[in-house]
Coordinates of C-alpha atoms in Angstrom, one line a residue:
M910 CA -104.2 -18.1 -34.7
A911 CA -101.0 -18.4 -37.3
F912 CA -97.7 -17.9 -36.8
T913 CA -96.1 -15.0 -38.3
Q914 CA -93.2 -13.2 -37.4
E915 CA -95.4 -10.6 -35.6
T916 CA -96.2 -13.5 -32.9
R917 CA -94.7 -12.9 -29.5
T918 CA -94.9 -15.8 -26.8
V919 CA -93.6 -15.5 -23.1
V920 CA -93.1 -19.2 -21.8
I921 CA -93.0 -18.3 -17.6
G922 CA -90.0 -20.6 -16.3
G923 CA -88.8 -20.9 -19.8
T924 CA -85.1 -20.9 -18.9
S925 CA -85.8 -25.1 -17.8
G926 CA -88.1 -28.5 -17.2
I927 CA -91.3 -28.0 -18.9
G928 CA -91.5 -24.4 -20.1
S929 CA -87.6 -24.9 -21.6
A930 CA -89.3 -27.6 -23.4
V931 CA -92.1 -26.1 -24.5
A932 CA -90.2 -22.2 -25.7
D933 CA -87.9 -24.5 -27.4
A934 CA -90.8 -26.4 -29.4
L935 CA -92.2 -22.8 -30.1
E936 CA -89.1 -21.1 -31.6
S937 CA -89.0 -23.9 -34.5
R938 CA -91.8 -21.5 -35.3
P939 CA -92.1 -18.2 -37.1
G940 CA -92.1 -15.7 -34.4
E941 CA -90.5 -14.3 -30.9
V942 CA -90.0 -16.4 -28.3
L943 CA -89.2 -14.7 -24.8
R944 CA -88.0 -17.1 -21.7
A945 CA -88.3 -15.6 -18.1
G946 CA -88.1 -16.9 -14.3
R947 CA -85.8 -16.5 -11.2
S948 CA -82.7 -17.3 -13.0
N949 CA -82.9 -14.8 -15.5
G950 CA -84.1 -11.7 -13.1
L951 CA -88.2 -12.1 -13.4
D952 CA -89.3 -12.8 -9.9
V953 CA -93.3 -14.1 -10.2
E954 CA -92.9 -13.3 -7.0
D955 CA -93.2 -9.6 -7.1
P956 CA -96.4 -8.6 -8.9
K957 CA -94.9 -4.6 -9.7
E958 CA -92.0 -7.0 -10.6
V959 CA -94.1 -8.6 -12.8
A960 CA -96.6 -5.6 -14.4
V961 CA -93.2 -3.4 -15.2
Y962 CA -92.0 -6.7 -17.5
F963 CA -94.7 -7.3 -18.9
A964 CA -95.5 -2.7 -19.4
A965 CA -91.8 -3.2 -21.4
I966 CA -92.1 -6.2 -23.8
G967 CA -96.1 -4.7 -24.9
P968 CA -98.3 -7.0 -27.2
V969 CA -97.7 -10.4 -26.6
D970 CA -100.0 -13.1 -28.1
H971 CA -99.3 -16.4 -25.9
V972 CA -98.1 -16.8 -22.4
V973 CA -97.2 -19.8 -21.1
F974 CA -96.9 -20.1 -17.1
T975 CA -94.8 -23.5 -16.6
A976 CA -92.5 -21.8 -13.1
G977 CA -92.5 -24.0 -10.2
S978 CA -92.1 -24.4 -6.7
Q979 CA -90.8 -26.3 -3.9
A980 CA -93.7 -27.2 -2.5
P981 CA -93.1 -29.5 0.8
G982 CA -94.7 -33.0 1.6
G983 CA -96.0 -34.7 5.6
P984 CA -98.7 -34.4 7.1
V985 CA -100.4 -31.3 8.2
S986 CA -100.3 -31.8 11.6
G987 CA -96.6 -31.1 11.7
L988 CA -96.7 -28.8 7.6
D989 CA -94.5 -25.7 7.9
L990 CA -96.8 -23.2 6.8
E991 CA -94.0 -20.7 6.0
A992 CA -92.9 -23.1 3.1
A993 CA -96.3 -24.0 1.9
K994 CA -96.2 -20.5 2.0
T995 CA -93.8 -19.7 0.0
A996 CA -95.2 -22.7 -2.4
F997 CA -98.2 -20.8 -2.8
D998 CA -96.5 -17.2 -4.0
T999 CA -94.2 -18.9 -7.2
K1000 CA -97.0 -21.1 -8.5
F1001 CA -100.2 -20.0 -7.5
W1002 CA -100.0 -16.1 -7.0
G1003 CA -97.4 -16.0 -8.8
A1004 CA -99.2 -17.0 -12.0
V1005 CA -102.2 -14.3 -10.8
A1006 CA -100.1 -11.6 -11.2
V1007 CA -98.7 -13.2 -14.5
V1008 CA -102.9 -12.2 -15.8
Q1009 CA -102.5 -9.5 -13.9
A1010 CA -99.9 -8.0 -15.5
A1011 CA -100.4 -10.1 -19.3
A1012 CA -103.6 -9.4 -20.1
K1013 CA -104.2 -6.0 -20.9
H1014 CA -101.4 -6.6 -23.3
V1015 CA -102.5 -10.5 -24.8
R1016 CA -103.6 -10.2 -28.1
P1017 CA -107.8 -10.5 -28.8
G1018 CA -107.8 -14.6 -30.2
G1019 CA -104.6 -15.4 -27.9
T1020 CA -104.3 -17.6 -25.1
I1021 CA -102.4 -17.9 -21.5
T1022 CA -102.0 -21.4 -20.5
F1023 CA -100.6 -23.1 -16.5
T1024 CA -99.1 -25.8 -15.4
S1025 CA -100.6 -28.0 -12.9
G1026 CA -100.1 -30.9 -12.0
F1027 CA -101.9 -34.8 -12.1
L1028 CA -101.5 -34.3 -7.6
A1029 CA -104.5 -31.9 -7.9
R1030 CA -107.4 -34.6 -8.3
R1031 CA -105.7 -37.7 -6.9
T1032 CA -106.1 -38.4 -3.3
V1033 CA -102.1 -39.3 -1.9
P1034 CA -101.4 -38.9 2.2
G1035 CA -99.0 -35.9 2.4
T1036 CA -99.6 -34.3 -0.7
F1037 CA -101.8 -30.7 0.6
V1038 CA -99.9 -28.4 -0.7
K1039 CA -98.8 -29.5 -3.8
T1040 CA -103.1 -30.9 -4.0
T1041 CA -104.5 -27.3 -3.1
M1042 CA -101.8 -25.4 -4.9
N1043 CA -102.6 -27.2 -8.8
A1044 CA -106.5 -27.1 -7.8
A1045 CA -106.8 -23.9 -7.5
L1046 CA -105.0 -23.5 -10.7
E1047 CA -107.0 -26.0 -11.9
A1048 CA -109.8 -24.4 -10.9
G1049 CA -109.3 -20.9 -10.8
A1050 CA -108.7 -20.7 -14.8
K1051 CA -112.3 -21.6 -15.8
V1052 CA -113.0 -18.9 -14.0
L1053 CA -110.5 -17.0 -16.2
A1054 CA -111.1 -18.0 -19.5
K1055 CA -114.8 -16.3 -19.4
E1056 CA -113.7 -13.4 -17.4
L1057 CA -111.1 -13.0 -19.7
A1058 CA -112.3 -13.9 -23.2
P1059 CA -111.8 -14.3 -26.0
V1060 CA -108.7 -14.7 -24.5
R1061 CA -108.2 -18.3 -23.9
V1062 CA -107.6 -19.9 -21.5
N1063 CA -105.6 -23.2 -20.3
V1064 CA -103.9 -26.0 -18.2
V1065 CA -101.1 -29.2 -18.5
S1066 CA -101.0 -31.2 -15.9
P1067 CA -98.3 -33.5 -15.9
G1068 CA -97.6 -36.1 -14.4
L1069 CA -94.0 -37.9 -13.9
T1070 CA -91.8 -36.4 -16.1
D1071 CA -87.9 -36.8 -16.3
T1072 CA -86.7 -33.0 -15.4
S1073 CA -84.2 -31.1 -14.3
A1074 CA -86.5 -31.1 -10.2
Y1075 CA -84.4 -34.6 -10.4
A1076 CA -81.1 -33.7 -11.1
A1077 CA -80.0 -33.4 -7.7
M1078 CA -79.9 -37.5 -7.7
D1079 CA -77.1 -40.1 -9.5
P1080 CA -77.7 -40.9 -12.5
A1081 CA -78.0 -44.4 -11.6
A1082 CA -80.5 -43.8 -9.5
R1083 CA -82.5 -41.3 -11.0
T1084 CA -83.3 -43.8 -14.4
A1085 CA -84.0 -46.5 -11.8
M1086 CA -87.0 -44.4 -9.6
L1087 CA -87.9 -43.1 -13.2
N1088 CA -88.4 -46.7 -14.5
K1089 CA -89.9 -48.6 -11.8
A1090 CA -92.6 -45.5 -11.8
A1091 CA -92.9 -46.1 -15.6
E1092 CA -94.0 -49.5 -15.3
T1093 CA -97.0 -48.9 -12.7
L1094 CA -98.7 -46.7 -15.2
P1095 CA -100.9 -48.1 -18.4
A1096 CA -99.1 -46.2 -21.0
G1097 CA -96.1 -48.0 -19.7
R1098 CA -93.8 -45.1 -19.6
F1099 CA -92.8 -41.8 -17.9
A1100 CA -93.1 -38.6 -19.9
R1101 CA -90.3 -36.1 -21.7
P1102 CA -90.6 -33.0 -21.3
A1103 CA -91.4 -32.6 -26.2
D1104 CA -93.6 -34.5 -24.6
V1105 CA -95.4 -32.2 -22.3
A1106 CA -95.0 -29.8 -24.3
A1107 CA -97.2 -30.8 -27.4
A1108 CA -100.1 -30.4 -24.7
Y1109 CA -99.0 -27.2 -24.4
L1110 CA -99.6 -26.2 -28.5
L1111 CA -102.6 -28.1 -29.5
L1112 CA -104.3 -25.4 -26.7
I1113 CA -102.1 -22.8 -28.4
D1114 CA -103.4 -23.9 -31.8
N1115 CA -106.9 -24.5 -31.0
P1116 CA -109.5 -21.6 -31.3
S1117 CA -112.3 -24.0 -29.8
M1118 CA -110.4 -25.3 -26.4
T1119 CA -110.4 -23.1 -23.2
G1120 CA -111.3 -23.5 -20.0
A1121 CA -109.9 -27.0 -21.0
L1122 CA -107.3 -28.7 -18.4
I1123 CA -104.7 -31.8 -20.2
D1124 CA -103.4 -34.6 -18.4
V1125 CA -100.3 -35.9 -19.6
D1126 CA -99.4 -38.3 -16.6
G1127 CA -98.8 -41.4 -18.5
G1128 CA -102.7 -42.5 -17.3
A1129 CA -101.9 -42.4 -12.7
L1130 CA -105.5 -41.2 -12.9
I1131 CA -107.3 -43.9 -14.0
N1132 CA -104.9 -45.6 -11.9

């Protein structure tokens, strides 16, 4: 689907981090890019609010979901279940609410792209919530790719990425942490938001990709 002045893309979570990088990249193309998220009034945990939002904007061509959540860590034996449910409400059930609301408005040949994370397929103790939440998104996307065809549904799975998620850290400590982690990766570097954004554009642009998953993790999964 070529981008024209009539092309409309919605980036949920597009006001910060990876979502902002995706929106920035899309804004270099013809058409309209709408950045939506909690910071500008859209709470994906409220399905009715999400439905109203998509009904108001009308037909869309592409929907990108990058909204994240603060998932609690630690052993399951001590897991804060309320915090875990809140994380799922944002990233998993929020994505489901967006699909329900957006699907009837996405033009044939359009796309819906989710965001998971490399922990979906990497076994790390203490990451039960992140692992199961992201794995659920990846599995669900394949079902949706069949249910919603000819709309194409795909997933981008980022690894270590330098985003505002680390904004609270001391700048020197943040740089040291990222560089130390990058030394363990086959690619020898951590990702920048623009690196990850390129994967979303590939999935949007390639008409033969649906039910697909792209890893942008520096090789973390082969380590």
